[in-house]
PDB file of C-alpha atoms and ligand atoms in Angstrom:
ATOM      1  CA  UNK A 740      45.470   6.366  -3.098  1.00 51.00           C
ATOM      2  CA  UNK A 741      43.278   5.587  -0.674  1.00 56.00           C
ATOM      3  CA  UNK A 742      42.003   8.073   1.796  1.00 72.00           C
ATOM      4  CA  UNK A 743      42.639   6.851   5.040  1.00 93.00           C
ATOM      5  CA  UNK A 744      38.756   6.673   6.760  1.00 96.00           C
ATOM      6  CA  UNK A 745      41.192   7.118  10.547  1.00 98.00           C
ATOM      7  CA  UNK A 746      42.652  10.107   9.808  1.00 98.00           C
ATOM      8  CA  UNK A 747      43.038  12.262  12.364  1.00 98.00           C
ATOM      9  CA  UNK A 748      45.664  14.793  11.301  1.00 98.00           C
ATOM     10  CA  UNK A 749      45.380  17.970  11.912  1.00 98.00           C
ATOM     11  CA  UNK A 750      42.678  18.002  14.365  1.00 98.00           C
ATOM     12  CA  UNK A 751      43.117  19.337  18.062  1.00 98.00           C
ATOM     13  CA  UNK A 752      42.110  16.945  20.671  1.00 99.00           C
ATOM     14  CA  UNK A 753      41.580  17.185  23.717  1.00 99.00           C
ATOM     15  CA  UNK A 754      42.060  13.963  26.491  1.00 99.00           C
ATOM     16  CA  UNK A 755      41.139  14.245  30.603  1.00 99.00           C
ATOM     17  CA  UNK A 756      43.006  12.372  32.244  1.00 98.00           C
ATOM     18  CA  UNK A 757      46.061  12.394  29.480  1.00 98.00           C
ATOM     19  CA  UNK A 758      49.399  11.093  31.954  1.00 98.00           C
ATOM     20  CA  UNK A 759      47.226   7.785  33.153  1.00 98.00           C
ATOM     21  CA  UNK A 760      47.901   4.279  32.201  1.00 98.00           C
ATOM     22  CA  UNK A 761      45.940   4.652  28.815  1.00 98.00           C
ATOM     23  CA  UNK A 762      45.964   8.850  28.620  1.00 98.00           C
ATOM     24  CA  UNK A 763      49.567   8.206  27.004  1.00 98.00           C
ATOM     25  CA  UNK A 764      48.526   5.873  25.251  1.00 98.00           C
ATOM     26  CA  UNK A 765      45.795   8.091  23.643  1.00 98.00           C
ATOM     27  CA  UNK A 766      47.987  10.393  23.593  1.00 98.00           C
ATOM     28  CA  UNK A 767      50.528   8.799  21.870  1.00 98.00           C
ATOM     29  CA  UNK A 768      48.028   7.448  19.539  1.00 98.00           C
ATOM     30  CA  UNK A 769      46.069  10.535  17.992  1.00 98.00           C
ATOM     31  CA  UNK A 770      49.692  12.144  18.171  1.00 98.00           C
ATOM     32  CA  UNK A 771      51.355   9.599  16.221  1.00 98.00           C
ATOM     33  CA  UNK A 772      48.709  10.553  14.014  1.00 98.00           C
ATOM     34  CA  UNK A 773      49.684  13.348  13.023  1.00 98.00           C
ATOM     35  CA  UNK A 774      46.651  15.065  16.361  1.00 98.00           C
ATOM     36  CA  UNK A 775      47.817  17.770  18.345  1.00 98.00           C
ATOM     37  CA  UNK A 776      46.834  17.087  21.527  1.00 98.00           C
ATOM     38  CA  UNK A 777      46.560  18.583  24.899  1.00 98.00           C
ATOM     39  CA  UNK A 778      46.314  16.773  28.199  1.00 98.00           C
ATOM     40  CA  UNK A 779      44.552  18.099  30.786  1.00 98.00           C
ATOM     41  CA  UNK A 780      45.668  16.398  34.040  1.00 98.00           C
ATOM     42  CA  UNK A 781      45.662  17.193  37.523  1.00 98.00           C
ATOM     43  CA  UNK A 782      48.814  15.933  37.520  1.00 98.00           C
ATOM     44  CA  UNK A 783      50.759  18.038  35.331  1.00 98.00           C
ATOM     45  CA  UNK A 784      53.790  18.781  36.904  1.00 97.00           C
ATOM     46  CA  UNK A 785      57.513  19.985  35.037  1.00 91.00           C
ATOM     47  CA  UNK A 786      55.891  18.383  31.853  1.00 94.00           C
ATOM     48  CA  UNK A 787      56.722  20.344  28.340  1.00 94.00           C
ATOM     49  CA  UNK A 788      54.847  21.519  25.820  1.00 93.00           C
ATOM     50  CA  UNK A 789      55.727  21.539  21.915  1.00 96.00           C
ATOM     51  CA  UNK A 790      54.226  21.853  18.170  1.00 95.00           C
ATOM     52  CA  UNK A 791      52.030  19.321  18.923  1.00 97.00           C
ATOM     53  CA  UNK A 792      50.764  18.396  22.275  1.00 98.00           C
ATOM     54  CA  UNK A 793      49.942  21.009  25.426  1.00 98.00           C
ATOM     55  CA  UNK A 794      50.341  19.576  28.285  1.00 98.00           C
ATOM     56  CA  UNK A 795      47.408  21.933  31.050  1.00 98.00           C
ATOM     57  CA  UNK A 796      47.198  21.230  34.913  1.00 98.00           C
ATOM     58  CA  UNK A 797      43.815  20.767  35.575  1.00 98.00           C
ATOM     59  CA  UNK A 798      41.253  19.843  37.825  1.00 98.00           C
ATOM     60  CA  UNK A 799      38.101  19.056  35.897  1.00 98.00           C
ATOM     61  CA  UNK A 800      36.136  19.447  38.640  1.00 98.00           C
ATOM     62  CA  UNK A 801      36.893  23.741  38.335  1.00 98.00           C
ATOM     63  CA  UNK A 802      34.321  25.511  36.056  1.00 98.00           C
ATOM     64  CA  UNK A 803      37.615  27.280  36.557  1.00 98.00           C
ATOM     65  CA  UNK A 804      39.840  25.088  35.382  1.00 98.00           C
ATOM     66  CA  UNK A 805      38.762  24.262  32.718  1.00 98.00           C
ATOM     67  CA  UNK A 806      38.012  27.220  31.186  1.00 98.00           C
ATOM     68  CA  UNK A 807      41.198  28.931  31.498  1.00 98.00           C
ATOM     69  CA  UNK A 808      42.790  25.106  29.807  1.00 98.00           C
ATOM     70  CA  UNK A 809      39.983  25.794  27.172  1.00 98.00           C
ATOM     71  CA  UNK A 810      41.195  29.266  26.535  1.00 98.00           C
ATOM     72  CA  UNK A 811      45.084  28.452  26.708  1.00 98.00           C
ATOM     73  CA  UNK A 812      44.151  25.359  23.938  1.00 98.00           C
ATOM     74  CA  UNK A 813      41.880  27.998  21.634  1.00 98.00           C
ATOM     75  CA  UNK A 814      45.310  30.444  21.888  1.00 98.00           C
ATOM     76  CA  UNK A 815      47.284  27.953  20.687  1.00 98.00           C
ATOM     77  CA  UNK A 816      46.031  25.997  17.762  1.00 98.00           C
ATOM     78  CA  UNK A 817      42.036  26.949  17.890  1.00 98.00           C
ATOM     79  CA  UNK A 818      38.179  25.621  18.483  1.00 98.00           C
ATOM     80  CA  UNK A 819      38.762  22.218  19.493  1.00 98.00           C
ATOM     81  CA  UNK A 820      37.849  19.078  17.413  1.00 98.00           C
ATOM     82  CA  UNK A 821      37.198  16.285  20.352  1.00 99.00           C
ATOM     83  CA  UNK A 822      37.063  15.969  23.232  1.00 99.00           C
ATOM     84  CA  UNK A 823      37.914  12.221  25.309  1.00 99.00           C
ATOM     85  CA  UNK A 824      36.636  12.206  28.643  1.00 99.00           C
ATOM     86  CA  UNK A 825      38.871   9.879  30.415  1.00 98.00           C
ATOM     87  CA  UNK A 826      40.140  11.233  32.835  1.00 98.00           C
ATOM     88  CA  UNK A 827      38.412   9.883  36.984  1.00 98.00           C
ATOM     89  CA  UNK A 828      39.637   8.135  40.362  1.00 96.00           C
ATOM     90  CA  UNK A 829      38.770   4.840  40.227  1.00 91.00           C
ATOM     91  CA  UNK A 830      39.098   4.820  44.254  1.00 76.00           C
ATOM     92  CA  UNK A 831      40.547   7.556  45.760  1.00 63.00           C
ATOM     93  CA  UNK A 832      44.152   7.721  46.915  1.00 60.00           C
ATOM     94  CA  UNK A 833      44.922   6.402  50.624  1.00 67.00           C
ATOM     95  CA  UNK A 834      42.325   4.606  50.317  1.00 76.00           C
ATOM     96  CA  UNK A 835      40.253   3.361  53.531  1.00 78.00           C
ATOM     97  CA  UNK A 836      39.744  -0.257  54.700  1.00 77.00           C
ATOM     98  CA  UNK A 837      36.351   1.363  54.788  1.00 78.00           C
ATOM     99  CA  UNK A 838      35.512   1.751  51.755  1.00 80.00           C
ATOM    100  CA  UNK A 839      36.908  -2.150  50.699  1.00 81.00           C
ATOM    101  CA  UNK A 840      35.428  -3.795  53.100  1.00 80.00           C
ATOM    102  CA  UNK A 841      31.322  -3.420  51.261  1.00 88.00           C
ATOM    103  CA  UNK A 842      28.537  -0.743  51.232  1.00 93.00           C
ATOM    104  CA  UNK A 843      27.334  -0.859  54.534  1.00 93.00           C
ATOM    105  CA  UNK A 844      30.581   1.081  56.159  1.00 91.00           C
ATOM    106  CA  UNK A 845      31.550   2.356  52.405  1.00 93.00           C
ATOM    107  CA  UNK A 846      32.126   6.734  53.465  1.00 93.00           C
ATOM    108  CA  UNK A 847      30.497   9.422  51.959  1.00 94.00           C
ATOM    109  CA  UNK A 848      33.388  11.224  51.789  1.00 94.00           C
ATOM    110  CA  UNK A 849      34.250   8.603  49.442  1.00 93.00           C
ATOM    111  CA  UNK A 850      31.229   8.253  47.660  1.00 95.00           C
ATOM    112  CA  UNK A 851      30.972  12.364  47.013  1.00 96.00           C
ATOM    113  CA  UNK A 852      34.843  13.380  45.875  1.00 96.00           C
ATOM    114  CA  UNK A 853      34.380   9.952  42.657  1.00 96.00           C
ATOM    115  CA  UNK A 854      31.313  11.091  42.401  1.00 98.00           C
ATOM    116  CA  UNK A 855      33.001  14.801  41.732  1.00 98.00           C
ATOM    117  CA  UNK A 856      35.288  13.809  38.897  1.00 98.00           C
ATOM    118  CA  UNK A 857      33.663  11.158  37.389  1.00 98.00           C
ATOM    119  CA  UNK A 858      30.226  12.314  36.380  1.00 98.00           C
ATOM    120  CA  UNK A 859      30.267  16.861  37.354  1.00 98.00           C
ATOM    121  CA  UNK A 860      34.124  17.109  35.358  1.00 98.00           C
ATOM    122  CA  UNK A 861      32.719  15.424  32.025  1.00 99.00           C
ATOM    123  CA  UNK A 862      29.548  17.533  32.525  1.00 98.00           C
ATOM    124  CA  UNK A 863      32.057  19.932  33.572  1.00 99.00           C
ATOM    125  CA  UNK A 864      34.846  19.578  30.182  1.00 99.00           C
ATOM    126  CA  UNK A 865      31.233  18.202  27.935  1.00 99.00           C
ATOM    127  CA  UNK A 866      29.447  21.543  28.807  1.00 98.00           C
ATOM    128  CA  UNK A 867      32.535  23.769  29.037  1.00 98.00           C
ATOM    129  CA  UNK A 868      34.821  22.262  25.752  1.00 98.00           C
ATOM    130  CA  UNK A 869      31.875  21.128  23.875  1.00 99.00           C
ATOM    131  CA  UNK A 870      29.739  24.136  24.174  1.00 98.00           C
ATOM    132  CA  UNK A 871      32.350  25.778  22.337  1.00 98.00           C
ATOM    133  CA  UNK A 872      32.652  23.185  19.315  1.00 99.00           C
ATOM    134  CA  UNK A 873      28.847  23.955  19.010  1.00 99.00           C
ATOM    135  CA  UNK A 874      28.480  27.684  18.369  1.00 98.00           C
ATOM    136  CA  UNK A 875      31.805  25.719  15.667  1.00 98.00           C
ATOM    137  CA  UNK A 876      29.151  23.647  14.770  1.00 98.00           C
ATOM    138  CA  UNK A 877      31.597  20.651  14.220  1.00 98.00           C
ATOM    139  CA  UNK A 878      32.594  17.900  16.711  1.00 98.00           C
ATOM    140  CA  UNK A 879      33.701  14.699  19.054  1.00 99.00           C
ATOM    141  CA  UNK A 880      32.993  13.782  22.661  1.00 99.00           C
ATOM    142  CA  UNK A 881      34.086  10.000  23.911  1.00 99.00           C
ATOM    143  CA  UNK A 882      33.269   8.997  27.513  1.00 99.00           C
ATOM    144  CA  UNK A 883      35.386   6.727  29.245  1.00 99.00           C
ATOM    145  CA  UNK A 884      34.270   3.726  30.558  1.00 98.00           C
ATOM    146  CA  UNK A 885      34.545   0.727  32.729  1.00 98.00           C
ATOM    147  CA  UNK A 886      32.697  -2.505  32.032  1.00 98.00           C
ATOM    148  CA  UNK A 887      31.274  -1.752  35.973  1.00 97.00           C
ATOM    149  CA  UNK A 888      29.574   1.300  34.352  1.00 98.00           C
ATOM    150  CA  UNK A 889      27.915  -1.999  31.843  1.00 98.00           C
ATOM    151  CA  UNK A 890      27.829  -4.710  34.963  1.00 98.00           C
ATOM    152  CA  UNK A 891      28.047  -4.815  38.256  1.00 96.00           C
ATOM    153  CA  UNK A 892      31.825  -5.894  39.853  1.00 94.00           C
ATOM    154  CA  UNK A 893      31.473  -9.051  39.941  1.00 93.00           C
ATOM    155  CA  UNK A 894      32.812 -10.218  43.884  1.00 90.00           C
ATOM    156  CA  UNK A 895      34.350 -13.408  43.598  1.00 91.00           C
ATOM    157  CA  UNK A 896      36.874 -12.097  41.431  1.00 91.00           C
ATOM    158  CA  UNK A 897      38.057 -10.751  45.645  1.00 87.00           C
ATOM    159  CA  UNK A 898      37.172 -14.056  46.986  1.00 86.00           C
ATOM    160  CA  UNK A 899      40.538 -15.270  47.373  1.00 83.00           C
ATOM    161  CA  UNK A 900      40.948 -11.954  49.196  1.00 79.00           C
ATOM    162  CA  UNK A 901      39.908 -13.391  52.193  1.00 76.00           C
ATOM    163  CA  UNK A 902      41.984 -16.204  52.571  1.00 75.00           C
ATOM    164  CA  UNK A 903      44.635 -13.285  53.526  1.00 72.00           C
ATOM    165  CA  UNK A 904      41.302 -11.981  56.144  1.00 75.00           C
ATOM    166  CA  UNK A 905      40.646  -8.987  53.746  1.00 76.00           C
ATOM    167  CA  UNK A 906      37.361  -7.904  52.421  1.00 80.00           C
ATOM    168  CA  UNK A 907      37.415  -6.580  49.347  1.00 85.00           C
ATOM    169  CA  UNK A 908      34.348  -4.936  46.875  1.00 87.00           C
ATOM    170  CA  UNK A 909      35.125  -3.147  44.112  1.00 88.00           C
ATOM    171  CA  UNK A 910      33.889   0.468  45.308  1.00 90.00           C
ATOM    172  CA  UNK A 911      30.096   1.490  44.190  1.00 95.00           C
ATOM    173  CA  UNK A 912      30.423   4.921  43.461  1.00 96.00           C
ATOM    174  CA  UNK A 913      32.927   3.441  39.923  1.00 96.00           C
ATOM    175  CA  UNK A 914      30.581   1.388  39.036  1.00 96.00           C
ATOM    176  CA  UNK A 915      27.201   4.258  39.773  1.00 98.00           C
ATOM    177  CA  UNK A 916      29.988   7.246  38.131  1.00 98.00           C
ATOM    178  CA  UNK A 917      30.720   5.184  35.576  1.00 98.00           C
ATOM    179  CA  UNK A 918      26.784   4.265  35.106  1.00 98.00           C
ATOM    180  CA  UNK A 919      25.781   7.592  34.620  1.00 98.00           C
ATOM    181  CA  UNK A 920      28.495   8.717  31.974  1.00 98.00           C
ATOM    182  CA  UNK A 921      26.141   6.100  29.191  1.00 98.00           C
ATOM    183  CA  UNK A 922      23.302   8.667  29.809  1.00 98.00           C
ATOM    184  CA  UNK A 923      25.162  11.873  30.269  1.00 98.00           C
ATOM    185  CA  UNK A 924      26.826  10.446  26.094  1.00 99.00           C
ATOM    186  CA  UNK A 925      23.179  10.144  25.143  1.00 98.00           C
ATOM    187  CA  UNK A 926      21.392  13.153  26.474  1.00 98.00           C
ATOM    188  CA  UNK A 927      24.297  15.326  24.933  1.00 99.00           C
ATOM    189  CA  UNK A 928      24.119  13.416  20.970  1.00 99.00           C
ATOM    190  CA  UNK A 929      20.631  13.619  21.011  1.00 98.00           C
ATOM    191  CA  UNK A 930      21.325  17.934  21.972  1.00 98.00           C
ATOM    192  CA  UNK A 931      24.181  18.481  20.611  1.00 99.00           C
ATOM    193  CA  UNK A 932      23.239  16.540  17.284  1.00 98.00           C
ATOM    194  CA  UNK A 933      21.842  19.150  15.483  1.00 98.00           C
ATOM    195  CA  UNK A 934      25.114  21.459  16.325  1.00 98.00           C
ATOM    196  CA  UNK A 935      27.310  18.023  14.752  1.00 98.00           C
ATOM    197  CA  UNK A 936      28.641  17.268  17.203  1.00 99.00           C
ATOM    198  CA  UNK A 937      29.075  14.387  18.237  1.00 99.00           C
ATOM    199  CA  UNK A 938      28.762  12.221  21.558  1.00 99.00           C
ATOM    200  CA  UNK A 939      30.352   8.073  22.290  1.00 99.00           C
ATOM    201  CA  UNK A 940      30.226   6.468  25.092  1.00 99.00           C
ATOM    202  CA  UNK A 941      33.559   3.890  24.950  1.00 99.00           C
ATOM    203  CA  UNK A 942      33.346   0.991  28.060  1.00 98.00           C
ATOM    204  CA  UNK A 943      36.826  -1.060  28.503  1.00 98.00           C
ATOM    205  CA  UNK A 944      37.597  -4.161  30.348  1.00 98.00           C
ATOM    206  CA  UNK A 945      40.615  -4.347  32.958  1.00 97.00           C
ATOM    207  CA  UNK A 946      43.658  -3.601  31.968  1.00 97.00           C
ATOM    208  CA  UNK A 947      47.027  -5.967  32.357  1.00 97.00           C
ATOM    209  CA  UNK A 948      48.716  -3.736  34.870  1.00 95.00           C
ATOM    210  CA  UNK A 949      51.339  -5.536  37.348  1.00 93.00           C
ATOM    211  CA  UNK A 950      48.981  -6.707  39.121  1.00 93.00           C
ATOM    212  CA  UNK A 951      48.553  -9.255  41.899  1.00 92.00           C
ATOM    213  CA  UNK A 952      48.621 -12.543  40.394  1.00 94.00           C
ATOM    214  CA  UNK A 953      45.585 -13.966  42.420  1.00 94.00           C
ATOM    215  CA  UNK A 954      43.581 -11.350  41.040  1.00 93.00           C
ATOM    216  CA  UNK A 955      44.737 -11.579  37.306  1.00 96.00           C
ATOM    217  CA  UNK A 956      44.177 -15.710  36.980  1.00 97.00           C
ATOM    218  CA  UNK A 957      40.308 -14.568  38.594  1.00 96.00           C
ATOM    219  CA  UNK A 958      39.223 -12.016  36.265  1.00 97.00           C
ATOM    220  CA  UNK A 959      41.468 -14.028  33.506  1.00 98.00           C
ATOM    221  CA  UNK A 960      39.132 -16.780  33.477  1.00 97.00           C
ATOM    222  CA  UNK A 961      35.975 -14.480  33.200  1.00 97.00           C
ATOM    223  CA  UNK A 962      36.613 -13.373  30.126  1.00 98.00           C
ATOM    224  CA  UNK A 963      35.480 -15.331  27.288  1.00 98.00           C
ATOM    225  CA  UNK A 964      39.086 -14.093  25.798  1.00 98.00           C
ATOM    226  CA  UNK A 965      40.631 -15.797  28.127  1.00 98.00           C
ATOM    227  CA  UNK A 966      42.995 -12.523  29.066  1.00 98.00           C
ATOM    228  CA  UNK A 967      42.702  -8.676  30.173  1.00 98.00           C
ATOM    229  CA  UNK A 968      43.808  -6.218  28.048  1.00 98.00           C
ATOM    230  CA  UNK A 969      47.250  -4.958  26.975  1.00 98.00           C
ATOM    231  CA  UNK A 970      47.352  -1.025  27.255  1.00 98.00           C
ATOM    232  CA  UNK A 971      47.462  -0.216  23.739  1.00 98.00           C
ATOM    233  CA  UNK A 972      44.289  -2.341  22.394  1.00 98.00           C
ATOM    234  CA  UNK A 973      41.663   0.483  22.928  1.00 98.00           C
ATOM    235  CA  UNK A 974      44.231   2.803  21.211  1.00 98.00           C
ATOM    236  CA  UNK A 975      41.901   2.058  17.530  1.00 98.00           C
ATOM    237  CA  UNK A 976      38.818   2.227  19.375  1.00 98.00           C
ATOM    238  CA  UNK A 977      39.277   5.379  20.098  1.00 98.00           C
ATOM    239  CA  UNK A 978      40.964   6.533  17.004  1.00 98.00           C
ATOM    240  CA  UNK A 979      37.454   5.539  15.023  1.00 98.00           C
ATOM    241  CA  UNK A 980      35.437   7.819  17.203  1.00 98.00           C
ATOM    242  CA  UNK A 981      37.785  10.689  16.522  1.00 98.00           C
ATOM    243  CA  UNK A 982      37.754  10.024  12.992  1.00 98.00           C
ATOM    244  CA  UNK A 983      35.934  10.667  10.309  1.00 98.00           C
ATOM    245  CA  UNK A 984      35.204   6.662  10.532  1.00 98.00           C
ATOM    246  CA  UNK A 985      32.883   7.164  12.541  1.00 98.00           C
ATOM    247  CA  UNK A 986      30.188   9.711  11.292  1.00 98.00           C
ATOM    248  CA  UNK A 987      26.860   8.091  12.197  1.00 98.00           C
ATOM    249  CA  UNK A 988      27.284   6.410  15.291  1.00 98.00           C
ATOM    250  CA  UNK A 989      25.647   9.211  17.884  1.00 99.00           C
ATOM    251  CA  UNK A 990      24.887   7.816  21.470  1.00 98.00           C
ATOM    252  CA  UNK A 991      25.677   4.755  21.912  1.00 98.00           C
ATOM    253  CA  UNK A 992      27.969   2.589  23.690  1.00 98.00           C
ATOM    254  CA  UNK A 993      31.617   0.843  22.244  1.00 99.00           C
ATOM    255  CA  UNK A 994      31.981  -1.458  24.703  1.00 98.00           C
ATOM    256  CA  UNK A 995      35.593  -3.538  23.826  1.00 98.00           C
ATOM    257  CA  UNK A 996      35.771  -6.042  26.871  1.00 98.00           C
ATOM    258  CA  UNK A 997      37.458  -9.729  25.964  1.00 98.00           C
ATOM    259  CA  UNK A 998      33.210 -10.296  25.482  1.00 98.00           C
ATOM    260  CA  UNK A 999      32.989  -9.690  29.865  1.00 98.00           C
ATOM    261  CA  UNK A1000      29.882  -8.571  28.588  1.00 98.00           C
ATOM    262  CA  UNK A1001      28.876 -11.051  26.392  1.00 97.00           C
ATOM    263  CA  UNK A1002      27.403 -14.396  29.210  1.00 95.00           C
TER     264      UNK A1002
HETATM  265  N1  NAD B 214      43.185   0.178  33.382  1.00 51.03           N
HETATM  266  C1  NAD B 214      41.415   0.231  33.500  1.00 51.03           C
HETATM  267  O1  NAD B 214      41.691  -1.377  33.776  1.00 51.03           O
HETATM  268  C2  NAD B 214      40.351   0.594  32.696  1.00 51.03           C
HETATM  269  C3  NAD B 214      39.966  -0.802  32.960  1.00 51.03           C
HETATM  270  C4  NAD B 214      38.201   0.200  32.275  1.00 51.03           C
HETATM  271  C5  NAD B 214      38.458   1.610  32.626  1.00 51.03           C
HETATM  272  N2  NAD B 214      38.490   2.309  32.426  1.00 51.03           N
HETATM  273  C6  NAD B 214      38.837   4.169  32.821  1.00 51.03           C
HETATM  274  O2  NAD B 214      39.845   4.316  31.849  1.00 51.03           O
HETATM  275  C7  NAD B 214      39.938   6.054  31.690  1.00 51.03           C
HETATM  276  C8  NAD B 214      41.856   5.857  32.323  1.00 51.03           C
HETATM  277  O3  NAD B 214      41.728   4.617  32.853  1.00 51.03           O
HETATM  278  P1  NAD B 214      43.795   4.686  33.936  1.00 51.03           P
HETATM  279  O4  NAD B 214      43.650   3.872  34.406  1.00 51.03           O
HETATM  280  O5  NAD B 214      44.022   5.628  32.616  1.00 51.03           O
HETATM  281  O6  NAD B 214      43.624   5.982  35.006  1.00 51.03           O
HETATM  282  P2  NAD B 214      44.627   6.258  35.124  1.00 51.03           P
HETATM  283  O7  NAD B 214      44.698   6.541  37.034  1.00 51.03           O
HETATM  284  O8  NAD B 214      45.839   6.049  35.024  1.00 51.03           O
HETATM  285  O9  NAD B 214      44.988   8.093  35.073  1.00 51.03           O
HETATM  286  C9  NAD B 214      43.950   8.391  35.804  1.00 51.03           C
HETATM  287  C10 NAD B 214      43.687  10.083  35.305  1.00 51.03           C
HETATM  288  O10 NAD B 214      42.685  11.338  35.816  1.00 51.03           O
HETATM  289  C11 NAD B 214      44.204  12.043  36.050  1.00 51.03           C
HETATM  290  N3  NAD B 214      42.671  13.274  36.949  1.00 51.03           N
HETATM  291  C12 NAD B 214      42.100  12.273  38.743  1.00 51.03           C
HETATM  292  N4  NAD B 214      41.228  13.266  39.156  1.00 51.03           N
HETATM  293  C13 NAD B 214      42.041  14.403  37.919  1.00 51.03           C
HETATM  294  C14 NAD B 214      40.668  15.515  37.596  1.00 51.03           C
HETATM  295  N5  NAD B 214      40.291  16.131  38.731  1.00 51.03           N
HETATM  296  N6  NAD B 214      41.403  16.528  37.296  1.00 51.03           N
HETATM  297  C15 NAD B 214      42.569  16.039  35.892  1.00 51.03           C
HETATM  298  N7  NAD B 214      42.627  14.258  35.528  1.00 51.03           N
HETATM  299  C16 NAD B 214      42.295  14.390  37.336  1.00 51.03           C
HETATM  300  C17 NAD B 214      44.465  11.420  37.397  1.00 51.03           C
HETATM  301  O11 NAD B 214      45.992  12.634  37.915  1.00 51.03           O
HETATM  302  C18 NAD B 214      44.741  10.823  36.110  1.00 51.03           C
HETATM  303  O12 NAD B 214      46.973  11.058  35.374  1.00 51.03           O
HETATM  304  C19 NAD B 214      39.407   6.245  33.181  1.00 51.03           C
HETATM  305  O13 NAD B 214      37.559   6.504  32.924  1.00 51.03           O
HETATM  306  C20 NAD B 214      39.016   4.506  33.997  1.00 51.03           C
HETATM  307  O14 NAD B 214      37.918   4.222  34.084  1.00 51.03           O
HETATM  308  C21 NAD B 214      40.297   1.900  33.184  1.00 51.03           C
END
């Protein structure tokens, strides 16, 4: 029988932000392929853990919070095999007009909040969980990026909002925080290569999620494939990066964006 190149059975995979739109997809795909999945999310409330899934209320901006989640994972399943750094803020909740109206008025608090989660939180999770994987001599880290960490958002997509008297710019802190992941990946990849911990960036284009039809039209016509992604379309890349199928890949950036960054 052919060996399953994308085998993740029995691996313990930690997903930050695992309750979100894409994190849920990754969790279902991995547990559907017999991995054990630990979901670390600030939004965990009454979710029920089981034999192959563990929900842990965790704030990735707080080192102690990640440490206590790791202790619970190690107690149940031992040292994790993989970490998917997926939790991120696009804009903080209760977004203010200043935040979307352009750089000149972009609030410092919004910058701090986004940097705190997207960069510092990703660093703290990598440091805490990467350390034990490195000590075990194996591991995988996947840092979830956006096309807006590779190229600047195109403000023309939001031109239609001006007709309604609104100005909208994708927040600068989101782009800057996501671009920081590219070198966080490269740094950790070379740093932990001797310990057999592979670290890669996985970059996504926009995902369909009941957005305003005008936005969907404007976005889609700038994508070579002519549409937004469906939320399941990144699951194959997750299996690839977590499994031995990507055993010679580290420090790289895998881009799934329908061709957005190709022209
Ligand atoms: N959805 C898209 O169109 C898209 C496109 C490109 C990249 N991405 C990236 O994919 C990833 C997932 O996106 P999504 O759309 O599923 O996001 P989402 O907003 O649906 O989910 C994010 C999750 O992170 C959690 N979270 C926020 N702050 C946290 C903290 N301090 N500690 C722990 N958990 C915290 C939230 O509770 C939430 O469950 C993000 O990194 C995002 O930047 C998304």
